[in-house]
XYZ file of C-alpha atoms in Angstrom:
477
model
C -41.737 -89.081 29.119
C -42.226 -85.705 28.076
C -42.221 -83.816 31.330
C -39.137 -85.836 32.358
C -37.354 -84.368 29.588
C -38.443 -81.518 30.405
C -37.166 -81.607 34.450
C -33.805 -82.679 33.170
C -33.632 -79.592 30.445
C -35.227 -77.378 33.543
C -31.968 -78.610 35.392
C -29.467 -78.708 32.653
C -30.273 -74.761 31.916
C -29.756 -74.385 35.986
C -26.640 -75.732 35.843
C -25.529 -73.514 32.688
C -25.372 -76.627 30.350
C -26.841 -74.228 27.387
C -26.443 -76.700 24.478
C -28.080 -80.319 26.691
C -30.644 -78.614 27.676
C -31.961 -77.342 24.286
C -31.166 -80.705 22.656
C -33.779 -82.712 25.434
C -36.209 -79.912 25.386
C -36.563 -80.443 21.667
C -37.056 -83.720 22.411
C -39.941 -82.881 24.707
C -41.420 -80.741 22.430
C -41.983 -83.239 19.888
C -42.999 -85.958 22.369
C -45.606 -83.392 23.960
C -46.944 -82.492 20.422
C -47.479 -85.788 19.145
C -49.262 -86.914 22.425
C -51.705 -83.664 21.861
C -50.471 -82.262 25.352
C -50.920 -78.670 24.559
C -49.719 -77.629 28.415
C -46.934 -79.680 28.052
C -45.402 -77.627 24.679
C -46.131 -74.594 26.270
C -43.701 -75.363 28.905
C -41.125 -76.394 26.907
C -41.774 -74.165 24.464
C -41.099 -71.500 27.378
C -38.084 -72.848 27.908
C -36.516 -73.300 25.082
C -37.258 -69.313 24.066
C -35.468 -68.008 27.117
C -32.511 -70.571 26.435
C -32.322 -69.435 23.065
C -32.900 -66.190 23.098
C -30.708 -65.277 25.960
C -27.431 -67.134 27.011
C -27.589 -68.585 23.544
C -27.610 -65.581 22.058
C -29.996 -66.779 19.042
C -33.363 -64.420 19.075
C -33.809 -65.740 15.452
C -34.315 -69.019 16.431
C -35.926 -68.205 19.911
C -38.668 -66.694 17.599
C -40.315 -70.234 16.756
C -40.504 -71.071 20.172
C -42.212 -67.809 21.195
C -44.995 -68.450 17.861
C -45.045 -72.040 19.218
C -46.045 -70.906 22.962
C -48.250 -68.539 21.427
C -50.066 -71.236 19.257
C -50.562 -73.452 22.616
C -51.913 -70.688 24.331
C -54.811 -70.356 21.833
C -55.087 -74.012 21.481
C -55.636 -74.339 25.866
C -58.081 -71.352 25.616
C -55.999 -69.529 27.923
C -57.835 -66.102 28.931
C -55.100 -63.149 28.153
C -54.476 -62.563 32.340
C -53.906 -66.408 32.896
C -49.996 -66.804 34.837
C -49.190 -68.567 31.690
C -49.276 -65.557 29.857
C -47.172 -63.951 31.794
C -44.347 -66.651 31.610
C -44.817 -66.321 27.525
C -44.708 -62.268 28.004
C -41.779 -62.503 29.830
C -39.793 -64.610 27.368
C -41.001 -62.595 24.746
C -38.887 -59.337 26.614
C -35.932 -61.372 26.628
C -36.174 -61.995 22.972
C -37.076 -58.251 22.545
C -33.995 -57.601 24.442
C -31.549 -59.793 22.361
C -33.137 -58.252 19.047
C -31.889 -54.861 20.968
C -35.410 -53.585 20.248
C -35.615 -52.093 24.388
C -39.276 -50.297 24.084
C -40.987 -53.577 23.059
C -38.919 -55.160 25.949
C -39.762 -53.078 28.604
C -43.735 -53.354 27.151
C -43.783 -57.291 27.373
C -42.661 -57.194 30.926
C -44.598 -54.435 32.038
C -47.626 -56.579 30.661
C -45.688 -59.413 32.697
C -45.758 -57.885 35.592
C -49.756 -56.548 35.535
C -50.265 -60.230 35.616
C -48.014 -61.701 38.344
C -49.178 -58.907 40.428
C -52.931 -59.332 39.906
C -52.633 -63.135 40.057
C -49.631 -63.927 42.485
C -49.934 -60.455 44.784
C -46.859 -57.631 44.820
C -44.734 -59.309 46.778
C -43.984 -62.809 45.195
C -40.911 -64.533 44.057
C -41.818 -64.409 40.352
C -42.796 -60.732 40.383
C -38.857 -60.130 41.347
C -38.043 -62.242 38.761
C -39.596 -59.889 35.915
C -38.844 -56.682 38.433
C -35.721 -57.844 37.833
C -35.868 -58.022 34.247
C -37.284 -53.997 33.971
C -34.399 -53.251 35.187
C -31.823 -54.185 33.116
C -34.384 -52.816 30.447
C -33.794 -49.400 32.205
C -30.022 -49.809 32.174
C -29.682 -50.138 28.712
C -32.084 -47.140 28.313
C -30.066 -45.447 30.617
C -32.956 -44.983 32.750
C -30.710 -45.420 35.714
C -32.943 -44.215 38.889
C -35.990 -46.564 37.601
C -33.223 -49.735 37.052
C -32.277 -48.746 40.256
C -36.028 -48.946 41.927
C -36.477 -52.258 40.277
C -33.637 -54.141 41.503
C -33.821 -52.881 44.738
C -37.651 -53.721 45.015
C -36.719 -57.418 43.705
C -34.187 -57.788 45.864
C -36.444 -56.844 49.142
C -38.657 -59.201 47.740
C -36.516 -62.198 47.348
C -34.613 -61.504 50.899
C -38.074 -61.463 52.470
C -39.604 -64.733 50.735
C -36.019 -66.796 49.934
C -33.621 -65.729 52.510
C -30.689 -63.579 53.070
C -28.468 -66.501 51.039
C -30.630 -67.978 48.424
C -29.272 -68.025 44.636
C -32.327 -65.855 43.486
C -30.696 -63.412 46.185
C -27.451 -63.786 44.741
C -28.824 -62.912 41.450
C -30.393 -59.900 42.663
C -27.904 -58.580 44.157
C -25.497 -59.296 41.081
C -28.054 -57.288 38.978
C -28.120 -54.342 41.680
C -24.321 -54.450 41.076
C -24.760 -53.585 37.458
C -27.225 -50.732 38.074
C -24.839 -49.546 40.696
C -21.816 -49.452 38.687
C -24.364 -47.821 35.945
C -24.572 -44.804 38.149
C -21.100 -44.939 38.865
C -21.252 -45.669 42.004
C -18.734 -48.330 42.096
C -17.892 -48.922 45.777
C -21.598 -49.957 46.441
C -21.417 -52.171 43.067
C -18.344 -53.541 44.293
C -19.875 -54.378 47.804
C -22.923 -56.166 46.741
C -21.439 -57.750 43.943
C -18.941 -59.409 46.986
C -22.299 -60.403 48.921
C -23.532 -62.098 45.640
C -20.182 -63.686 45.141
C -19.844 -65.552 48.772
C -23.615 -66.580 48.347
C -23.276 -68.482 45.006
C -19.874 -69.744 46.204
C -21.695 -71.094 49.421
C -24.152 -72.780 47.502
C -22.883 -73.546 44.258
C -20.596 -75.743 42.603
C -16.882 -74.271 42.408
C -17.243 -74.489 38.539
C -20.675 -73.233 38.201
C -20.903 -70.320 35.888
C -23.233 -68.154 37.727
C -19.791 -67.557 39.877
C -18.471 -67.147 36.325
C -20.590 -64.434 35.555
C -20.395 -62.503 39.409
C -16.725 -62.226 39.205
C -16.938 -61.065 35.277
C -19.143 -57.948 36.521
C -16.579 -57.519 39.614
C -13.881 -57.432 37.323
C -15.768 -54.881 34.924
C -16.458 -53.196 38.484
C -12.551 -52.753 38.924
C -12.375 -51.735 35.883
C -14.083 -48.989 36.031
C -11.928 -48.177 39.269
C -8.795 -48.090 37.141
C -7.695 -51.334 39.777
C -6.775 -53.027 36.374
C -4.622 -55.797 37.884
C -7.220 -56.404 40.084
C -9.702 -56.560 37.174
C -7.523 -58.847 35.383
C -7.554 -62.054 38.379
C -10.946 -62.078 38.345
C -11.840 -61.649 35.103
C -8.895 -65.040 34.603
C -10.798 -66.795 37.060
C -14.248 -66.544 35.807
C -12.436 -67.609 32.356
C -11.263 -70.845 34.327
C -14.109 -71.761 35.934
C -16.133 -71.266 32.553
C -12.940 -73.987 31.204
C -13.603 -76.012 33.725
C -17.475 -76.364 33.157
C -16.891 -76.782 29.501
C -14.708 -75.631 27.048
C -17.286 -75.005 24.494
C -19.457 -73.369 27.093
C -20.900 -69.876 25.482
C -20.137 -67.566 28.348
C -16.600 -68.462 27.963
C -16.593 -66.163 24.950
C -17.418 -62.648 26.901
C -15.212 -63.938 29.880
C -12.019 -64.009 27.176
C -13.246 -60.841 25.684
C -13.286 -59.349 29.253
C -9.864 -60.484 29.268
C -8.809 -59.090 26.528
C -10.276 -55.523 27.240
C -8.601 -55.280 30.543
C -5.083 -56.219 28.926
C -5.952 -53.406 26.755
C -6.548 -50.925 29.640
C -2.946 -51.711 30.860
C -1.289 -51.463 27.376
C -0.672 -55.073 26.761
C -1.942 -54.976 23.140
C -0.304 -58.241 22.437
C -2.067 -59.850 25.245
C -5.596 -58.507 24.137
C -5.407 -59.483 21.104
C -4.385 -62.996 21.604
C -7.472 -63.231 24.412
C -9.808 -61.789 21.418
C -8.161 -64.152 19.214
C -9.649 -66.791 21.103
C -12.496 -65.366 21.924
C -13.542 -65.520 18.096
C -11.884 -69.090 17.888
C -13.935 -70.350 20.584
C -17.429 -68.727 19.042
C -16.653 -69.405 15.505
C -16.385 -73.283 17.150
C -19.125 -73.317 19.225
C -21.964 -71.069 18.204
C -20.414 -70.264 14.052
C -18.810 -67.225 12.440
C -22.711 -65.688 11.792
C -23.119 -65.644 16.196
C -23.434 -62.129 17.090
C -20.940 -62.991 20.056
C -18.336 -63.851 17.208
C -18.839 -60.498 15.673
C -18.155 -59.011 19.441
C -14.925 -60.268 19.228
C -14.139 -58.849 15.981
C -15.325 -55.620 17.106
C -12.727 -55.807 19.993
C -9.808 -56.747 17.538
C -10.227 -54.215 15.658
C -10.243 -51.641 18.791
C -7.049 -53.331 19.360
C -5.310 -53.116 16.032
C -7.085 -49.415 16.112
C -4.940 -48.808 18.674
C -1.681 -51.090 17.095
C -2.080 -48.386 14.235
C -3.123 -51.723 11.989
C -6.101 -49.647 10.099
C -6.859 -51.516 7.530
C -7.345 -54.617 9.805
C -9.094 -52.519 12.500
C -11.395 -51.532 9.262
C -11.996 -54.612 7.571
C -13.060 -56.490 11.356
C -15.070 -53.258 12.562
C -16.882 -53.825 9.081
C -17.513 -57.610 9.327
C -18.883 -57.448 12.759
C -21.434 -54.758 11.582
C -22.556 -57.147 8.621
C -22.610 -59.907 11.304
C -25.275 -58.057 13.559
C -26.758 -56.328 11.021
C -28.206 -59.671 9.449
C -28.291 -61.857 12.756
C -30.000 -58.778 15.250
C -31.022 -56.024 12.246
C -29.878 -52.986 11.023
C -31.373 -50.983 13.709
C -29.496 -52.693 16.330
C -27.732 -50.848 18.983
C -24.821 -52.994 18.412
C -24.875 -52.159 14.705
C -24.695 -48.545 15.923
C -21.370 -49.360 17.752
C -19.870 -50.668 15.257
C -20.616 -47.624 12.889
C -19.352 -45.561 15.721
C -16.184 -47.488 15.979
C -15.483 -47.577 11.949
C -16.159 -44.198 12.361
C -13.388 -43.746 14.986
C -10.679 -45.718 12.580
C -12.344 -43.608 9.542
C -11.181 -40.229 11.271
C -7.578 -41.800 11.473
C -7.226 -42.691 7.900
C -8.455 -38.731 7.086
C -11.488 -40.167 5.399
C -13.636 -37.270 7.699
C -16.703 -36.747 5.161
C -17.225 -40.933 5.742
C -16.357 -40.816 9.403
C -19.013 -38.266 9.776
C -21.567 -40.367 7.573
C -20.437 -43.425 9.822
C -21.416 -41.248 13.117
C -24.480 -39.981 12.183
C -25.697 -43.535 11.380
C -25.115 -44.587 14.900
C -26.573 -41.186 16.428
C -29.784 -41.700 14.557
C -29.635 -45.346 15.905
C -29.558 -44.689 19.257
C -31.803 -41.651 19.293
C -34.525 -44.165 18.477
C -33.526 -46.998 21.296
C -32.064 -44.993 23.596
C -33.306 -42.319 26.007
C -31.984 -38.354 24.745
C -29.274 -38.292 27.844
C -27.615 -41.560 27.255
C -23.903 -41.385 26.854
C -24.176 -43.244 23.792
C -26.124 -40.535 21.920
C -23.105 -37.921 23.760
C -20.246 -39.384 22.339
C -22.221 -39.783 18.550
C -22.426 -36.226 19.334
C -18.869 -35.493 20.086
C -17.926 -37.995 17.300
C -19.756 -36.025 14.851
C -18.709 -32.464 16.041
C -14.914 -33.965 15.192
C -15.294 -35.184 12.079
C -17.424 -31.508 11.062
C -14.378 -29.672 12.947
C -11.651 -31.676 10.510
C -13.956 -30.808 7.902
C -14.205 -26.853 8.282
C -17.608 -26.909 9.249
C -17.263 -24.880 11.816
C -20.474 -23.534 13.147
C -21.987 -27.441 12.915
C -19.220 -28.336 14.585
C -19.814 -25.800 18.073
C -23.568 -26.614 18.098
C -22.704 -30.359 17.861
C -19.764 -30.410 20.370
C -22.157 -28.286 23.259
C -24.789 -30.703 22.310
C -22.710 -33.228 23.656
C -21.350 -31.794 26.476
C -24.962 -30.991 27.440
C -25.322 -34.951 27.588
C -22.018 -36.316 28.862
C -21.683 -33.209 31.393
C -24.911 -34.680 33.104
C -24.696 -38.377 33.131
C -24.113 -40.373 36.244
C -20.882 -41.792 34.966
C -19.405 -40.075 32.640
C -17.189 -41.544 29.792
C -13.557 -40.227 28.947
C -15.197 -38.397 25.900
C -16.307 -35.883 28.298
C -12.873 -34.729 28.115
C -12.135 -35.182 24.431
C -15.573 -32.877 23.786
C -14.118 -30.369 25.756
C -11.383 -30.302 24.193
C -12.518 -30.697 20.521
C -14.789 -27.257 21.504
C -11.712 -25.468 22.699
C -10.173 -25.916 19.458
C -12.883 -24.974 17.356
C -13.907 -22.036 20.160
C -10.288 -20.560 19.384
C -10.756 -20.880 16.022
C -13.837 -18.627 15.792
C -11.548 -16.086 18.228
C -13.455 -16.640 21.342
C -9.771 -17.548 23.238
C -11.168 -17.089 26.506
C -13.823 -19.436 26.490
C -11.467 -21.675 24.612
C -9.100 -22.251 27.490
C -11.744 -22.619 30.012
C -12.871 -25.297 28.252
C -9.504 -26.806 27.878
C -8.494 -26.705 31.297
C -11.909 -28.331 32.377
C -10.838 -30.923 29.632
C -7.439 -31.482 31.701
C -9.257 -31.604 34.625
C -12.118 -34.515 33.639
C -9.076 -36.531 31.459
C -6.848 -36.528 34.377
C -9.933 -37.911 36.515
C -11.756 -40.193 33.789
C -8.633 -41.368 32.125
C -5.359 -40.893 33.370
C -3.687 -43.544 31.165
C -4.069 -41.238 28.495
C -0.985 -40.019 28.637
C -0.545 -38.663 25.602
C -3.502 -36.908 24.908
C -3.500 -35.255 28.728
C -0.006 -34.123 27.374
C -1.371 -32.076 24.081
C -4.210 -30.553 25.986
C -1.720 -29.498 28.562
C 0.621 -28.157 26.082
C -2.347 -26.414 24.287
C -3.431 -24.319 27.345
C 0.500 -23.717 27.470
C 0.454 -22.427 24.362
C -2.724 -20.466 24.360
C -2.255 -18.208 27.946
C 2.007 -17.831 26.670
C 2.098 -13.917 26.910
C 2.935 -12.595 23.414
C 6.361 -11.557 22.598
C 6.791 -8.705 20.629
């Protein structure tokens, strides 16, 4: 009875049904343990810590599962290269990835992979599957060329063994979209992310979620682009086919929350907040107000009331969802490092600079530890903190922490609108020590990368224009 539970959970986590499937693989668990069918817990043991740990979003819980595979592993006698291991090692990176905690991800796959290879040969199925896996390791690490190596490598693999229009192709090709659009190299994302589209549309249900999640990471793809009305229909139509699959179902939460960012983009405030709104409404339902996903969509309400001019709500939600991640992922999380950096941000606007600057240098020492030294993350911490120390007279600090940053966000593959703001920020303090000349170089390179990375910033492209007005105006006497 066990194992039939356990094809039906296999199936139900297929077809995206989250919640089912965890409820009849618990079921199978017990069943297999009180029969003594070690083999059998293992499996569903495996199981249950990917669903948990991943679309779930519950590492905490995932956890047991992972000790419980463990356990069975010992109990079978199971020599440390057996392909079992290698299932277990795998799930353990996804948990290591939900905890944020990226080195001890990108060690359990590694370890993964030594054994797939060795047992199943280089060019198998399930070695793409945990190829595929380093990868978005390397993304978050911003090791862009190696994510880049991986999916590519998985995908050759899969087109070779699967097909040309398989659903494991589909899904490669939807994860070579990400790395893609990592390197900002959006027309290629875009492309492949179309080829993974018509696949899972040819061979998936209309409501299945997997064409949910494709069109989420095309509409993140336009996006990028600036296309934001484009952006917006597909990022409303992954929302309605996630309604239409269930309207509890867990990815529905990042679809609204993609929602509401691209509303945000455009300047409808009133939109993105309502699509946040529900966004929290539909975690705090579903998964509970203590979900990491429900402190996401705090964090994106208060980027939208930050921008409203609402500080004190921007403050108090940019403060809950660090105390939600802090005690559901840790306090070393990355995403507890964005949230310092974005109370930081609404910190600055309230003049509170010494505690903005406290705020930012939290988050840089975060990410110095997770990330690698050229992520764009540990840049704009940079550029953060060379603000606040700017506001706060410190001048000197401020120059060495401003070029510090630019000698990041100057040299990443895609770089953020901050590129400008640093720029800017060391043209100000660059006059203010009397080196003018340098100062309005670096303003009117500041022009230049706003007017590329962010032309909707209207405003701010306006002051730095009028500054280098100002600052090359011939003296009258």
């Amino acid at each position: 009875m066990s194992s039939l539970r356990m094809e039906v959970g296999d199936a139900l986590l297929s077809l995206g049904r989250y919640d089912e499937a965890v409820q009849i693989l618990e079921s199978a668990v017990d069943e297999a343990y009180v029969a003594d069918d070690d083999a059998g817990v293992l499996r569903a043991a495996n199981l249950l810590t990917f669903a948990t740990a991943d679309p779930l979003g519950q590492p905490e819980r995932a956890r047991r599962w992972v000790w419980l595979a463990r356990v069975s592993e010992q109990r079978l006698g199971l020599p440390q290269d057996h392909p079992a291991r290698a299932v277990s090692l795998n799930n353990l990176g996804v948990v290591y990835m939900a905890e944020g905690d990226l080195r001890a991800a990108l060690g359990a796959y590694e370890q993964a992979l030594a054994i797939r290879e060795a047992t199943l040969g280089p060019e198998h199925p399930e070695v793409a599957t945990i190829l595929a896996n380093i990868g978005s390791v390397h993304v978050d690490r911003g090791d862009y060329a190696q994510a880049l190596e991986a999916q590519l490598r998985s995908l050759a693999i899969r087109e070779a063994t699967l097909g040309p229009d398989h659903p494991d192709v589909a899904l490669s090709l939807n994860n070579l979209g990400i790395a893609y659009m990592a390197q900002a190299r959006y027309d290629e994302a875009l492309a492949v992310l179309q080829r993974a589209l018509a696949i899972r549309e040819a061979v998936l249900a209309p409501d299945h979620p997997d064409i949910a999640t494709t069109l989420s990471n095309i509409g993140s793809t336009h996006n990028a682009l600036m296309a934001y009305e484009e952006a917006l229909a597909a990022h409303l139509r992954a929302v309605s086919i996630l309604e239409t699959a269930s309207p509890e179902h867990p990815d529905l939460v990042g679809a609204l929350n993609n929602v509401g960012n691209t509303y945000q983009s455009l300047g409808e405030y009133d939109q993105a907040r309502r699509a946040h709104e529900r966004a929290r409404d539909v975690c705090g339902a579903t998964l509970g107000p203590e979900h990491p996903n429900y402190a996401m969509s705090l964090n994106n309400l208060g980027t939208v009331h930050m921008d409203l001019g609402r500080l004190d709500e921007a403050l108090a939600e940019h403060r809950q969802a660090m105390e939600i991640w802090s005690a559901a992922l840790g306090k070393e999380h990355p995403y507890v490092a964005t949230a310092l950096l974005n109370l930081g941000a609404v910190l600055h606007e309230r003049g509170e600079f010494q505690r903005a600057l406290d705020a930012h240098e939290r988050a840089l020492a975060m990410w110095e530890t997770t990330l690698e030294p050229n992520h764009p993350y540990v840049g704009i911490a940079l550029y953060n903190m060379g603000r606040e120390l700017l506001a706060l007279g410190r001048l000197e600090d401020a120059i060495a922490s401003l070029l510090r940053s630019l000698d990041v966000l100057a040299h990443v593959d895609a770089p953020p609108p901050e590129l400008g703001e640093a720029r800017f920020a060391l043209a100000k303090a660059l006059w203010a020590r009397g080196e003018q000349a340098q100062a309005v170089t670096q303003a009117r390179a500041a022009l230049d990368d706003l007017r590329r990375l962010a032309p909707r910033r209207v405003a701010l492209i306006a002051e730095v224009r009028s500054w280098v007005r100002a600052a090359t105006a011939p003296e009258v006497d």
